[in-house]
Coordinates of C-alpha atoms in Angstrom, one line a residue:
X175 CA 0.0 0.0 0.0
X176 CA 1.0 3.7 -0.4
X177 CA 0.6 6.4 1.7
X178 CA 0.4 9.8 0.6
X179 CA 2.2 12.5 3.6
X180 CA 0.3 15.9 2.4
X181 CA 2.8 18.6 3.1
X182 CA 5.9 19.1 1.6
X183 CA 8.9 16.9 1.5
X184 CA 12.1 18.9 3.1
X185 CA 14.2 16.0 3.0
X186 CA 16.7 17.0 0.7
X187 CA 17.2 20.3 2.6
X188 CA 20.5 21.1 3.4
X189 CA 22.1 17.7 4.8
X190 CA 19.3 16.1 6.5
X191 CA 18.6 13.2 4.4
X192 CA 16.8 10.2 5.0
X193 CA 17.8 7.5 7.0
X194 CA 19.0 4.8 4.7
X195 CA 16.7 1.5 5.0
X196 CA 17.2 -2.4 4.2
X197 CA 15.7 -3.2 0.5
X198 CA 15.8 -5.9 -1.4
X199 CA 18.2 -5.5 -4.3
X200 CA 17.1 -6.1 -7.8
X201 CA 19.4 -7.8 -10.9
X202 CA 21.0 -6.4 -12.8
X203 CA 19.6 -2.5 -11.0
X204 CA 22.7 -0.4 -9.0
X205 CA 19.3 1.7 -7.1
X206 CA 17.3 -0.8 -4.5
X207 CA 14.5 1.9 -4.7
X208 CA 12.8 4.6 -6.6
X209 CA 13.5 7.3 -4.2
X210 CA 11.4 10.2 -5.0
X211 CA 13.2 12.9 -6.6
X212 CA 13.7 16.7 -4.3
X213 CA 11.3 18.8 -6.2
X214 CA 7.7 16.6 -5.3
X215 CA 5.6 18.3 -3.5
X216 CA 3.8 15.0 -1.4
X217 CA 6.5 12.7 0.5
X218 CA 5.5 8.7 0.1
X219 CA 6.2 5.7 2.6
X220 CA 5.7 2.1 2.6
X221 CA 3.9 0.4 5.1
X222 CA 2.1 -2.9 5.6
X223 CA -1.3 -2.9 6.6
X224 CA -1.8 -6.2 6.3
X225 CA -3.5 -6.6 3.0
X226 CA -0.2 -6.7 0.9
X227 CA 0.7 -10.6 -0.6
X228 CA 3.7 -11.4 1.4
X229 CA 4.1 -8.0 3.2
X230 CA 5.6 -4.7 2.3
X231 CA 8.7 -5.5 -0.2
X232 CA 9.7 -2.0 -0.8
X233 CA 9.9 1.2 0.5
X234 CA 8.6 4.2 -0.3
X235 CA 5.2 2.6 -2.4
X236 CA 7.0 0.7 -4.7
X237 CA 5.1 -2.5 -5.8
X238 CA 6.7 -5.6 -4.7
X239 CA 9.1 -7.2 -7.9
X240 CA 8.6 -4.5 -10.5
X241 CA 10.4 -5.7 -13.8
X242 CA 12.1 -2.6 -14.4
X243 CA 12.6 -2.6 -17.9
X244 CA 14.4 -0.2 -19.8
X245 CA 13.0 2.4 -22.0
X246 CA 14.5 4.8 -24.5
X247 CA 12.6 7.6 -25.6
X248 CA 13.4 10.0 -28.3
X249 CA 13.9 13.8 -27.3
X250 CA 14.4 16.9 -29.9
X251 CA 16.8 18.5 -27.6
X252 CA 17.1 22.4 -27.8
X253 CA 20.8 22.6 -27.1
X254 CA 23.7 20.1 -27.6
X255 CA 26.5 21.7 -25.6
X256 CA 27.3 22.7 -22.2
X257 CA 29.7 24.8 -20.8
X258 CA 30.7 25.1 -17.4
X259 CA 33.4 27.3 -15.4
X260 CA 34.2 24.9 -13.0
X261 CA 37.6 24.8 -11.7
X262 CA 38.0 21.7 -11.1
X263 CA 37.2 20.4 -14.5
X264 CA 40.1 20.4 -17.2
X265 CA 37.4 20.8 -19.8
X266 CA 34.9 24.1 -20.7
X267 CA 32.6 22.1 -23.0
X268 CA 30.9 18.8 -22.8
X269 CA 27.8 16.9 -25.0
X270 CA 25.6 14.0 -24.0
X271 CA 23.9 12.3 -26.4
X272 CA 21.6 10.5 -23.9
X273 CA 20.0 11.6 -20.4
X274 CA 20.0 9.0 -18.2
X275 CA 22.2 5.7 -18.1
X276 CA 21.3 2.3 -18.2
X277 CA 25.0 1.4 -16.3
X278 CA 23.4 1.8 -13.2
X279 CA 26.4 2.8 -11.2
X280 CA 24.6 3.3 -7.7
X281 CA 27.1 6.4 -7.2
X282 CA 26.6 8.3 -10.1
X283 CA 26.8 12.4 -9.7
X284 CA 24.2 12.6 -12.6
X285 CA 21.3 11.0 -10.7
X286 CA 19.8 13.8 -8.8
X287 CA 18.8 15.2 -13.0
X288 CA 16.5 13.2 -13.5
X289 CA 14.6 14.8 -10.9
X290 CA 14.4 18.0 -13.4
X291 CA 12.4 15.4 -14.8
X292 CA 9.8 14.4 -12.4
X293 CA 11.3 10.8 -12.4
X294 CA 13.2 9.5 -9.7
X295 CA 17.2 9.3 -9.2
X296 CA 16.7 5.6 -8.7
X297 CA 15.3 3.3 -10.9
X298 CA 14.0 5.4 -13.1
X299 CA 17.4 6.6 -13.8
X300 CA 18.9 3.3 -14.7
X301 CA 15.6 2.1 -16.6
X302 CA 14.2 5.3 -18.0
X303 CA 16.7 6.9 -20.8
X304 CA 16.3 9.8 -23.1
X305 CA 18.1 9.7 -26.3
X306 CA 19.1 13.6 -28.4
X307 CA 17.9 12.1 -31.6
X308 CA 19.0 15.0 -33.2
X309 CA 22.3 15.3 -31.4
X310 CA 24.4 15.6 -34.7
X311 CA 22.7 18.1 -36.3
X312 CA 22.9 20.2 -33.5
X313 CA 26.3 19.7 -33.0
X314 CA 26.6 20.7 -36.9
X315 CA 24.6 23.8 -37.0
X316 CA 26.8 24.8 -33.4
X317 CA 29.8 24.1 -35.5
X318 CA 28.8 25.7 -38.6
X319 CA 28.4 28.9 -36.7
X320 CA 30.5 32.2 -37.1
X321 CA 31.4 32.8 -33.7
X322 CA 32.4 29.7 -32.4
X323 CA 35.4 29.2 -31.6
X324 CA 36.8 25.4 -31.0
X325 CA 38.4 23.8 -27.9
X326 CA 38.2 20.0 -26.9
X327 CA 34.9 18.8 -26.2
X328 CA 34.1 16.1 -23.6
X329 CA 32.0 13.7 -24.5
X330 CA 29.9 11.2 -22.5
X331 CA 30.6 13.1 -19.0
X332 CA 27.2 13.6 -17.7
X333 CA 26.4 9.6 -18.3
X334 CA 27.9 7.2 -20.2
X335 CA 27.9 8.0 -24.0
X336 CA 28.8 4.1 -24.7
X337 CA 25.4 3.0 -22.7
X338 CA 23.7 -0.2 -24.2
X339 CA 21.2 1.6 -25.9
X340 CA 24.2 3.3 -28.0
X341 CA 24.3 0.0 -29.9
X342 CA 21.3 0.5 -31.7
X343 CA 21.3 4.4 -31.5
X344 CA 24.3 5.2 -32.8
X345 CA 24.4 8.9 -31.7
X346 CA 28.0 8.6 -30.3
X347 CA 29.0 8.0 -33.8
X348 CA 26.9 10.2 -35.8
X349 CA 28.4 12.7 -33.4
X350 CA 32.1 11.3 -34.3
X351 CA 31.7 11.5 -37.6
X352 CA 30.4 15.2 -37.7
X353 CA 33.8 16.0 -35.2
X354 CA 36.2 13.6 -38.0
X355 CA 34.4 15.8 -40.5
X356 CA 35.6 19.0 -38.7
X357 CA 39.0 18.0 -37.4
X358 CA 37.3 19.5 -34.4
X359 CA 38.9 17.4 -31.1
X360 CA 37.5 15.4 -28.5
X361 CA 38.0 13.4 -25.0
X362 CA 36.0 10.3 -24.1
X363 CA 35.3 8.8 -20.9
X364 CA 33.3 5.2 -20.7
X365 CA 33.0 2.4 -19.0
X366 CA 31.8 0.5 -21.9
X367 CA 33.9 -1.8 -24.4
X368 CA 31.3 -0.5 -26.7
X369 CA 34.0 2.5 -27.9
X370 CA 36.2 -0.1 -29.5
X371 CA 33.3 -0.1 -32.3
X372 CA 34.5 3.3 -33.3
X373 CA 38.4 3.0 -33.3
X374 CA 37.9 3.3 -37.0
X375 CA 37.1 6.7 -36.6
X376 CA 39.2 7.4 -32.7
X377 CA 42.6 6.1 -34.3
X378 CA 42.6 8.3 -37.4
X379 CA 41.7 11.3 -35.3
X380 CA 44.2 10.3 -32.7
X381 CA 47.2 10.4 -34.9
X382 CA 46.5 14.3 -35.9
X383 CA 46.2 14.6 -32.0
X384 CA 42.0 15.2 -32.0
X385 CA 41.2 12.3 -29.8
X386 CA 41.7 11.0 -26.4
X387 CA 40.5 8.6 -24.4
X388 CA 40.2 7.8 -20.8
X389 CA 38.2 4.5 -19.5
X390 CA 36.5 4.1 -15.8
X391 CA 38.3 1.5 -13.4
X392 CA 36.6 1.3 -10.1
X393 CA 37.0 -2.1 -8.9
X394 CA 38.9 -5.5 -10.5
X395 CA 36.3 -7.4 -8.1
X396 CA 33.6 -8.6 -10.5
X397 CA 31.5 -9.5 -7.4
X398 CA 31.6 -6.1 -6.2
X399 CA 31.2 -3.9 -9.9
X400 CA 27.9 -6.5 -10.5
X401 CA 26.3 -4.4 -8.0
X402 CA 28.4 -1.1 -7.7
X403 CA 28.0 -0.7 -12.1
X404 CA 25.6 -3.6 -12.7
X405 CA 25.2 -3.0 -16.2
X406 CA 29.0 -1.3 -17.3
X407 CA 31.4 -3.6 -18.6
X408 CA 32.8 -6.0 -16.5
X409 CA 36.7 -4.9 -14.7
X410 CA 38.2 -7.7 -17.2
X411 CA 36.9 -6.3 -19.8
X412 CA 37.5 -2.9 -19.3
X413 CA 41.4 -3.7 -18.9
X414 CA 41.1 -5.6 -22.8
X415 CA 40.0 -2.6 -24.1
X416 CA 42.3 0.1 -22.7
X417 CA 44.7 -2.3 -24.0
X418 CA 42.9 -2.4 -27.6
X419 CA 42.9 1.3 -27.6
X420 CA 46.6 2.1 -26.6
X421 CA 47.2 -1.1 -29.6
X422 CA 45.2 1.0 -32.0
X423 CA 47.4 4.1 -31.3
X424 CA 44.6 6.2 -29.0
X425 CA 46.2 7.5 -25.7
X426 CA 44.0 6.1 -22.8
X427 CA 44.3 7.5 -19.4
X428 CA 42.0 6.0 -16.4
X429 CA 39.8 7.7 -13.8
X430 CA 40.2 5.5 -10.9
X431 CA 36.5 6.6 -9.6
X432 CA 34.8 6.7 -7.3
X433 CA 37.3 5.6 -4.3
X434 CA 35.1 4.3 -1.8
X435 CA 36.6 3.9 1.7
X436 CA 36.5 0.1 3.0
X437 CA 35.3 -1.0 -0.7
X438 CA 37.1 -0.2 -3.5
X439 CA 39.8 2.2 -1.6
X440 CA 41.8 -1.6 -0.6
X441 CA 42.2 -1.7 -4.1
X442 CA 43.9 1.5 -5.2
X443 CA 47.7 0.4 -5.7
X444 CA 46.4 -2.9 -7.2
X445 CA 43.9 -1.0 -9.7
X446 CA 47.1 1.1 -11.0
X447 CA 49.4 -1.5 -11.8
X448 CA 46.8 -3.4 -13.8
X449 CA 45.5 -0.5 -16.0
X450 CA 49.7 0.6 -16.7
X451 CA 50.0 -3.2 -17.8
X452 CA 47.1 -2.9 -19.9
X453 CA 48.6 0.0 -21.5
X454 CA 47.3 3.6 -19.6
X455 CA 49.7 6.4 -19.7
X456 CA 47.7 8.6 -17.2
X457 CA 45.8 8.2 -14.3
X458 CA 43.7 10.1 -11.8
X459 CA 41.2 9.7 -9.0
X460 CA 37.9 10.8 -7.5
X461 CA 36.8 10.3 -3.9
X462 CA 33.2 9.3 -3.5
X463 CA 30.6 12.4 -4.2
X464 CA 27.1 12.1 -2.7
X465 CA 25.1 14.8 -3.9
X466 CA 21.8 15.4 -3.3
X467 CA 19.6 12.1 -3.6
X468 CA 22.4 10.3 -4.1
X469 CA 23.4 9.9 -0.5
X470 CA 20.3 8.3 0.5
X471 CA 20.2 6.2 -2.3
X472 CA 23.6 5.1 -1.8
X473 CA 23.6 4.2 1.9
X474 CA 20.8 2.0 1.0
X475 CA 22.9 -0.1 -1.3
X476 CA 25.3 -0.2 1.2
X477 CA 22.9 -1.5 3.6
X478 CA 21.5 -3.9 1.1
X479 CA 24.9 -5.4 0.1
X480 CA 27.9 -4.6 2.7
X481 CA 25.6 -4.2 5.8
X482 CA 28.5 -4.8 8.1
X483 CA 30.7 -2.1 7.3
X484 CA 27.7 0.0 5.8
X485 CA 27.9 2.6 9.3
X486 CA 32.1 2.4 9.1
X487 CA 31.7 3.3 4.9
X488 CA 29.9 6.1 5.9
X489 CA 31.7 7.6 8.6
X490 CA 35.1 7.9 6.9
X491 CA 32.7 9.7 4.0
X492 CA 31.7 12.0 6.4
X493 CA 35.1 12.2 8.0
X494 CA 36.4 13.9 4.1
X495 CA 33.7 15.9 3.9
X496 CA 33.5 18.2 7.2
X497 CA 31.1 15.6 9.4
X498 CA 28.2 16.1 6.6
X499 CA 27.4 13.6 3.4
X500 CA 28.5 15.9 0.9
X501 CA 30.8 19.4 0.7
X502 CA 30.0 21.1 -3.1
X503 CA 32.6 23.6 -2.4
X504 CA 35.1 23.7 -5.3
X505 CA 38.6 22.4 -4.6
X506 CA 37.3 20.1 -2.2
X507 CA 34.7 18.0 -3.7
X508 CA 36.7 15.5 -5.8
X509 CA 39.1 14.9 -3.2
X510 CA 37.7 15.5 0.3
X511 CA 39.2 17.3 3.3
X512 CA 41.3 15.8 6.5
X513 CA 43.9 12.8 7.3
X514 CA 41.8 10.0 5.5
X515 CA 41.6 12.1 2.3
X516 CA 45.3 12.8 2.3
X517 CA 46.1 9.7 3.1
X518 CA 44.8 8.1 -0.2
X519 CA 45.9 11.3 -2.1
X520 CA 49.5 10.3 -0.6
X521 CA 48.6 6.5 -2.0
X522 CA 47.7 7.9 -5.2
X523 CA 50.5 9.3 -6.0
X524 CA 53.6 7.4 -4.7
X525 CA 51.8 4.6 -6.7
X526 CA 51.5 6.8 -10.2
X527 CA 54.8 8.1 -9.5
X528 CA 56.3 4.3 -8.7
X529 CA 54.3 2.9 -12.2
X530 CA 55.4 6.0 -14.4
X531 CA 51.7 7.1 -14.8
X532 CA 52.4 10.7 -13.9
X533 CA 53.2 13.8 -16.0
X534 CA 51.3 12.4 -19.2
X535 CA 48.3 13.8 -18.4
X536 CA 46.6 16.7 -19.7
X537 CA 44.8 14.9 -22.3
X538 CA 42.4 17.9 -23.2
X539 CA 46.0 20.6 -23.3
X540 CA 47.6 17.7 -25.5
X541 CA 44.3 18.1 -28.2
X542 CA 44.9 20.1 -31.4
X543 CA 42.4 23.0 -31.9
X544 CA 44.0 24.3 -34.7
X545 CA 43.2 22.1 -37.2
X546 CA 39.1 22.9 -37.2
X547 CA 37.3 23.5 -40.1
X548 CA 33.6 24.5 -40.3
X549 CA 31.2 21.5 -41.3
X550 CA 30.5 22.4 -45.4
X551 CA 26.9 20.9 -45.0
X552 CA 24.5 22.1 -42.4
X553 CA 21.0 20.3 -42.0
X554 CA 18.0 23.0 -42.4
X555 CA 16.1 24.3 -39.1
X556 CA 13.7 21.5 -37.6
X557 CA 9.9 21.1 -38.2
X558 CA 8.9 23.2 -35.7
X559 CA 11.1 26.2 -36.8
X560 CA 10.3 25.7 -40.5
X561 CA 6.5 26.3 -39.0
X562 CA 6.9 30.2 -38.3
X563 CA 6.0 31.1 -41.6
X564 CA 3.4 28.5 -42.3
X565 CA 0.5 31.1 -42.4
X566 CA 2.1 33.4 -44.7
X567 CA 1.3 33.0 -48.7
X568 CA 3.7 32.6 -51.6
X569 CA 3.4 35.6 -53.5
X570 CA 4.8 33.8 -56.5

């Protein structure tokens, strides 16, 4: 049954989330719930009454074993690029072809957005994607314009632009070929073995220095990505294809993230020598983020799958980040604060420094802007702007 708390749910003010709660995990699904996103007005919680077959299963009125299956829908997207000012990004300009990812990575930064949505940053998340059909002619007309004015775009930062769905959709590629067209350069980050489709069109781009890669390593336990990234390639796999990359003559760094304490964090000097064997010239790191509704929705994975050292997890999170969940202050919130964040900084980097995976970074200062050439051929205005003049005759 669900019950329906009229008045308006606060829960997501400040740092006082919701206590996490034991739920039943489902395959092949990073979420256990479909917490309800910060901006609904009426709060929901699960309770048994007694006339619920087998009791309450889920919190928060979700029906007991929903099949969660995915669902792409189409979206004419207004905009193609984003730009940010952050400082600590090494990139000004990003594109994502989808909105929402079917990986399922139970810590990902981009869940609270699909709250924008009126959907949740759980399930719906993971199951509920949005693809920019009309991604590369966007990216063409932006291209085509007079006053813009190329640097390295990062693509697939948002959520993973090598997502299952890509496999049919093809946007990633469309949008490839329009940068190949343009000599325009670009930087990649996936967890997906998916990319090694396009090394037709990466390696080619690579030599003139226009492409760059960089591949997510969070774990080498497959036990513990099945639930961490349920639905990203598995560690094993990931390592075969930094190593197809670097063979095809694309520089791969790795993003060794998140680095969770008392879970993946054991793993740190381990994780480095295995992606410089597989071929990575460049590594960095990211401690655990919790933003908004990802807090709650991560402490209750961690309940449903490490119970034991769920409290312990979260206390050396809360240790980095100034006693609360989350600190969004910049300079601070990729690394955390205090003697357990420099401590695997100090990890970090007498490991890079011992494998030789330090001073070839900069993949985005290493790209080649110079080369760009406006697209020759740009697709006409959609539908819906071809429309404006629909009432007006032809005089001839």
């Amino acid at each position: 049954m669900k019950a329906i708390i009229s008045e308006h749910d606060d829960s997501f003010a400040g740092q006082a989330m919701l206590p996490p709660q034991s739920l039943k995990a489902h395959k092949g699904r990073g979420a256990v719930s479909n917490l309800q996103g910060r901006y609904e007005v009426h709060a929901r919680a699960g309770f048994d009454d007694g006339w619920s077959v087998g009791g309450l299963d889920e919190a928060a009125g979700e029906e007991a074993a929903p099949g969660w299956k995915t669902q792409v829908s189409d979206e004419q997207a207004r905009t193609i690029l984003t730009r940010n000012a952050s400082p600590d990004l090494p990139f000004n300009v990003s594109l994502n072809p989808y909105r929402g990812c079917e990986h399922g990575c139970i810590y990902c930064f981009a869940r609270p957005t699909h709250s924008y949505l009126g959907l949740s940053p759980g399930l719906d998340f993971e199951s509920r994607i949005y693809a920019k059909v009309n991604a590369p002619e966007l990216l063409r007309r932006e291209l085509a314009r007079s006053s813009y004015v190329p640097e390295p775009i990062a693509l697939g930062v948002n959520t993973d632009a090598y997502q299952p769905c890509e496999r049919e959709r093809q946007l990633t590629r469309r949008v490839l070929e329009v940068l190949q067209e343009c000599d325009h350069p670009v930087a990649l980050i996936t967890k997906s073995s998916l990319i090694e489709r396009d090394i037709d069109i990466l390696a080619p781009m690579a030599a003139k220095h226009l492409a760059a890669v960089a591949v997510t390593v969070t774990t080498l336990d497959p036990a513990i990505a099945r639930t961490l990234e349920p639905r990203a390639a598995a560690p094993a796999r990931r390592l075969r294809t930094i190593r197809t990359l670097t063979e095809a003559g694309i520089p791969v760094g790795v993003s060794i993230a998140p680095i969770i304490p008392f879970v993946t964090e054991p793993e740190i000097e381990q994780l480095l020598e295995a992606v410089r064997d597989a071929g990575a010239i460049h590594a960095h790191y990211v401690v655990l983020r919790l933003p908004w509704e990802v807090s709650p929705l991560f402490q209750q994975w961690l309940e449903a799958h490490f119970p034991e050292r769920a409290q312990r997890v979260m206390n050396r999170v809360r240790e980095m980040r100034g006693g609360k969940d989350y600190d969004s202050a910049f300079g601070a919130r990729m690394r955390g604060e205090g003697v357990w964040a420099d401590l695997i900084r100090q990890r970090f980097e007498k490991a890079v420094h011992r494998l030789g995976l330090h001073g070839k970074g900069g993949r985005f200062k290493q790209l080649d802007c110079t080369q760009f050439r406006r697209p020759l051929v740009v697709p006409p205005l959609g539908n819906k702007a071809k429309g404006g003049n629909a009432g007006q005759l032809d005089l001839f």
